[in-house]
GROMACS .gro file of C-alpha atoms in nm:
model
  242
    1MET     CA    1  15.427  13.672  25.945
    2ILE     CA    2  15.731  13.436  26.011
    3GLY     CA    3  15.776  13.432  26.373
    4LEU     CA    4  16.069  13.656  26.419
    5PRO     CA    5  16.156  13.956  26.583
    6ASP     CA    6  16.125  14.273  26.395
    7THR     CA    7  16.538  14.344  26.430
    8ILE     CA    8  16.604  14.018  26.266
    9THR     CA    9  16.690  14.094  25.885
   10ALA     CA   10  16.871  13.749  25.807
   11CYS     CA   11  16.847  13.379  25.878
   12LEU     CA   12  17.120  13.140  25.913
   13PHE     CA   13  16.995  12.786  25.873
   14ASP     CA   14  17.198  12.464  25.963
   15LEU     CA   15  17.135  12.209  25.678
   16ASP     CA   16  17.112  11.854  25.799
   17GLY     CA   17  16.786  11.787  26.021
   18VAL     CA   18  16.658  12.170  25.964
   19LEU     CA   19  16.609  12.187  25.587
   20THR     CA   20  16.681  11.836  25.489
   21GLY     CA   21  16.618  11.522  25.634
   22THR     CA   22  16.972  11.399  25.590
   23ALA     CA   23  17.046  11.396  25.956
   24VAL     CA   24  16.911  11.070  26.021
   25LEU     CA   25  17.153  10.937  25.739
   26HIS     CA   26  17.446  11.080  25.884
   27ARG     CA   27  17.324  10.918  26.271
   28GLU     CA   28  17.306  10.610  26.065
   29ALA     CA   29  17.651  10.644  25.904
   30TRP     CA   30  17.797  10.714  26.221
   31LYS     CA   31  17.623  10.439  26.426
   32ARG     CA   32  17.757  10.192  26.170
   33THR     CA   33  18.119  10.376  26.151
   34PHE     CA   34  18.160  10.375  26.544
   35ASP     CA   35  18.009  10.014  26.611
   36GLU     CA   36  18.230   9.842  26.329
   37PHE     CA   37  18.527  10.017  26.478
   38LEU     CA   38  18.462   9.974  26.854
   39ARG     CA   39  18.317   9.572  26.759
   40THR     CA   40  18.690   9.516  26.578
   41ARG     CA   41  18.853   9.677  26.887
   42ASP     CA   42  18.648   9.568  27.211
   43GLY     CA   43  18.551   9.212  27.101
   44GLU     CA   44  18.302   9.061  27.367
   45SER     CA   45  18.300   9.406  27.543
   46PHE     CA   46  18.176   9.608  27.273
   47GLN     CA   47  17.914   9.842  27.364
   48GLU     CA   48  17.737   9.994  27.090
   49PHE     CA   49  17.726  10.365  26.993
   50THR     CA   50  17.375  10.508  27.085
   51ASP     CA   51  17.119  10.792  27.000
   52GLN     CA   52  17.252  10.949  27.313
   53ASP     CA   53  17.596  10.908  27.206
   54TYR     CA   54  17.509  11.118  26.879
   55ALA     CA   55  17.344  11.395  27.010
   56SER     CA   56  17.618  11.467  27.310
   57PHE     CA   57  17.954  11.420  27.113
   58VAL     CA   58  17.865  11.394  26.707
   59ASP     CA   59  17.564  11.599  26.605
   60GLY     CA   60  17.619  11.922  26.450
   61ARG     CA   61  18.036  11.906  26.519
   62PRO     CA   62  18.307  11.941  26.228
   63ARG     CA   63  18.382  11.537  26.132
   64ALA     CA   64  18.721  11.522  26.295
   65ASP     CA   65  18.575  11.702  26.587
   66GLY     CA   66  18.288  11.440  26.678
   67VAL     CA   67  18.545  11.146  26.642
   68ARG     CA   68  18.729  11.305  26.867
   69GLU     CA   69  18.457  11.402  27.124
   70PHE     CA   70  18.297  11.048  27.115
   71LEU     CA   71  18.664  10.849  27.127
   72ARG     CA   72  18.736  11.052  27.430
   73SER     CA   73  18.397  10.965  27.616
   74ARG     CA   74  18.460  10.582  27.598
   75GLY     CA   75  18.845  10.695  27.697
   76ILE     CA   76  18.990  10.612  27.360
   77GLU     CA   77  19.285  10.843  27.226
   78LEU     CA   78  19.394  10.817  26.840
   79PRO     CA   79  19.636  10.972  26.624
   80GLU     CA   80  19.516  11.214  26.433
   81GLY     CA   81  19.631  11.120  26.115
   82THR     CA   82  19.581  11.355  25.806
   83PRO     CA   83  19.254  11.470  25.606
   84ASP     CA   84  19.362  11.243  25.339
   85ASP     CA   85  19.374  10.900  25.544
   86ALA     CA   86  19.265  10.562  25.433
   87VAL     CA   87  18.945  10.464  25.549
   88ASP     CA   88  19.040  10.166  25.718
   89ALA     CA   89  19.342  10.427  25.900
   90PRO     CA   90  19.301  10.356  26.267
   91THR     CA   91  19.314  10.740  26.310
   92VAL     CA   92  19.106  11.033  26.410
   93ASN     CA   93  19.069  11.126  26.022
   94GLY     CA   94  19.053  10.765  25.894
   95ILE     CA   95  18.725  10.677  26.104
   96GLY     CA   96  18.578  11.049  26.024
   97ASN     CA   97  18.668  10.965  25.612
   98ARG     CA   98  18.513  10.598  25.668
   99LYS     CA   99  18.208  10.774  25.780
  100ASN     CA  100  18.189  11.023  25.494
  101GLU     CA  101  18.244  10.752  25.245
  102LEU     CA  102  17.925  10.559  25.402
  103VAL     CA  103  17.711  10.855  25.410
  104LEU     CA  104  17.797  10.957  25.050
  105LYS     CA  105  17.716  10.614  24.965
  106ILE     CA  106  17.385  10.657  25.158
  107ILE     CA  107  17.288  10.981  25.018
  108GLU     CA  108  17.313  10.864  24.655
  109GLU     CA  109  17.121  10.533  24.729
  110ARG     CA  110  16.839  10.728  24.906
  111GLY     CA  111  16.820  11.090  24.769
  112VAL     CA  112  16.783  11.401  25.000
  113ASN     CA  113  16.438  11.538  25.039
  114PRO     CA  114  16.391  11.841  25.227
  115TYR     CA  115  16.134  11.926  25.465
  116PRO     CA  116  15.816  12.075  25.268
  117GLY     CA  117  15.770  12.299  25.600
  118SER     CA  118  16.109  12.432  25.552
  119VAL     CA  119  16.097  12.488  25.189
  120ARG     CA  120  15.770  12.693  25.238
  121TYR     CA  121  15.949  12.860  25.557
  122LEU     CA  122  16.231  12.921  25.308
  123GLU     CA  123  15.978  13.078  25.048
  124LYS     CA  124  15.838  13.304  25.292
  125ALA     CA  125  16.171  13.427  25.454
  126ARG     CA  126  16.295  13.529  25.069
  127ASP     CA  127  15.937  13.696  25.005
  128ALA     CA  128  15.986  13.911  25.355
  129GLY     CA  129  16.318  14.033  25.211
  130LEU     CA  130  16.524  13.869  25.488
  131ARG     CA  131  16.887  13.736  25.361
  132ILE     CA  132  16.932  13.344  25.365
  133ALA     CA  133  17.279  13.165  25.438
  134VAL     CA  134  17.335  12.791  25.523
  135VAL     CA  135  17.577  12.666  25.783
  136THR     CA  136  17.661  12.358  25.837
  137SER     CA  137  17.965  12.122  25.968
  138SER     CA  138  17.880  11.877  25.697
  139ALA     CA  139  18.173  11.899  25.398
  140ASN     CA  140  17.900  11.797  25.163
  141GLY     CA  141  17.696  12.101  25.173
  142ALA     CA  142  17.715  12.228  24.846
  143LYS     CA  143  17.609  11.867  24.691
  144VAL     CA  144  17.299  11.841  24.949
  145LEU     CA  145  17.171  12.206  24.867
  146ASP     CA  146  17.179  12.086  24.476
  147ALA     CA  147  17.002  11.728  24.544
  148ALA     CA  148  16.691  11.889  24.715
  149GLU     CA  149  16.675  12.172  24.489
  150LEU     CA  150  16.745  12.414  24.763
  151THR     CA  151  17.054  12.650  24.597
  152LYS     CA  152  16.833  12.895  24.443
  153PHE     CA  153  16.750  13.034  24.821
  154VAL     CA  154  17.074  13.058  24.968
  155GLU     CA  155  17.316  13.340  24.926
  156ALA     CA  156  17.621  13.214  25.147
  157ARG     CA  157  17.688  12.888  25.229
  158VAL     CA  158  17.990  12.812  25.516
  159ASP     CA  159  18.028  12.431  25.519
  160GLY     CA  160  18.265  12.188  25.652
  161LEU     CA  161  18.542  12.276  25.370
  162VAL     CA  162  18.508  12.638  25.440
  163ILE     CA  163  18.573  12.555  25.844
  164ARG     CA  164  18.846  12.382  25.748
  165ARG     CA  165  18.979  12.608  25.475
  166ASP     CA  166  18.924  12.921  25.722
  167GLY     CA  167  19.060  12.762  26.006
  168LEU     CA  168  18.705  12.795  26.221
  169LYS     CA  169  18.620  12.651  26.519
  170GLY     CA  170  18.337  12.396  26.453
  171LYS     CA  171  18.026  12.412  26.688
  172PRO     CA  172  17.968  12.457  26.953
  173ALA     CA  173  18.153  12.731  26.907
  174PRO     CA  174  18.053  13.017  26.732
  175ASP     CA  175  18.260  13.073  26.441
  176SER     CA  176  18.066  12.935  26.159
  177PHE     CA  177  17.761  13.112  26.213
  178LEU     CA  178  17.985  13.438  26.292
  179ALA     CA  179  18.110  13.354  25.926
  180GLY     CA  180  17.771  13.340  25.792
  181ALA     CA  181  17.673  13.627  25.905
  182LYS     CA  182  17.960  13.860  25.749
  183ALA     CA  183  17.920  13.683  25.460
  184LEU     CA  184  17.566  13.809  25.438
  185GLY     CA  185  17.693  14.165  25.576
  186VAL     CA  186  17.468  14.177  25.918
  187THR     CA  187  17.564  14.192  26.232
  188PRO     CA  188  17.480  13.869  26.486
  189GLU     CA  189  17.202  14.064  26.655
  190HIS     CA  190  17.019  14.116  26.338
  191ALA     CA  191  17.033  13.733  26.235
  192ALA     CA  192  16.838  13.423  26.338
  193VAL     CA  193  16.986  13.092  26.407
  194PHE     CA  194  16.792  12.775  26.308
  195GLU     CA  195  16.951  12.470  26.430
  196ASP     CA  196  16.848  12.106  26.530
  197ALA     CA  197  17.186  12.005  26.722
  198GLN     CA  198  17.255  12.110  27.107
  199SER     CA  199  17.596  12.181  26.984
  200GLY     CA  200  17.471  12.448  26.715
  201VAL     CA  201  17.206  12.606  26.940
  202GLN     CA  202  17.485  12.654  27.178
  203ALA     CA  203  17.694  12.816  26.903
  204GLY     CA  204  17.377  13.077  26.802
  205LYS     CA  205  17.367  13.157  27.195
  206ALA     CA  206  17.759  13.195  27.231
  207GLY     CA  207  17.758  13.439  26.936
  208GLY     CA  208  17.516  13.671  27.112
  209PHE     CA  209  17.272  13.632  26.781
  210GLY     CA  210  16.946  13.789  26.776
  211PHE     CA  211  16.700  13.502  26.805
  212VAL     CA  212  16.765  13.163  26.823
  213VAL     CA  213  16.516  12.876  26.684
  214GLY     CA  214  16.562  12.511  26.773
  215VAL     CA  215  16.398  12.248  26.579
  216ASN     CA  216  16.320  11.983  26.738
  217ARG     CA  217  16.352  11.645  26.505
  218ALA     CA  218  16.494  11.386  26.751
  219ASP     CA  219  16.262  11.453  27.090
  220GLN     CA  220  16.547  11.687  27.243
  221ALA     CA  221  16.294  11.996  27.334
  222ASP     CA  222  16.410  12.052  27.668
  223GLU     CA  223  16.783  11.986  27.598
  224LEU     CA  224  16.741  12.238  27.292
  225ARG     CA  225  16.625  12.534  27.577
  226ALA     CA  226  16.877  12.433  27.807
  227HIS     CA  227  17.131  12.509  27.564
  228GLY     CA  228  17.024  12.839  27.450
  229ALA     CA  229  16.704  12.809  27.213
  230ASP     CA  230  16.456  13.093  27.245
  231VAL     CA  231  16.197  12.937  27.058
  232VAL     CA  232  16.151  12.539  27.010
  233VAL     CA  233  15.950  12.396  26.711
  234ASP     CA  234  15.887  12.062  26.578
  235ASP     CA  235  15.926  12.197  26.187
  236LEU     CA  236  15.996  12.547  26.082
  237ALA     CA  237  15.624  12.570  25.939
  238ASP     CA  238  15.532  12.604  26.293
  239LEU     CA  239  15.648  12.983  26.292
  240LEU     CA  240  15.447  13.096  25.986
  241GLU     CA  241  15.124  13.260  26.038
  242ASP     CA  242  14.884  13.157  25.797
   0.00000   0.00000   0.00000
């Protein structure tokens, strides 16, 4: 009744863009951060950070990885710095911290809204007895879940803080999803991954998960399929049988 193979006993959900509309807030914060950095650095030769840049180099990845991958695409190398770098430090961590400061401010101003279809799906999955975890590269996972009133559905959470603490590789590596499955006590072949990012879908495929659902929030259905999605939907409610 919830659009998954009978062999699936657990669901591993990405957060931003799958359960909540916060992906657009992250994209806005990344754009403001990178455009400010590039404009200051490049002056008249400034080229803006685009939606394609976000999808290809940043979306779904841990914060520092996203900074590193995008700058590399522009031929820019910066010192790594440290996780407590100031937001104006010219380092990978400094740029990442600037983005995080911005997204927290935006979330505080606008709030967090879960997708109604995702809430329906979570309810149906829970009622069907499936185990539920959230696997997100965001260090703000707990705060967003609480703000969206979704914490009650979640048995385990692997977020950016856990990824850093445990030294896990970020998406597109499967490590964080594998950690989520382990936290629920299930093997990958019995777990489904739900992702809106190309890197996240790739991680689900690489981890040998039993089913990978691509959630098409950004008009990239073909890319999600190409990266390994078994099915692509516009909303999680599309998987439900009324």
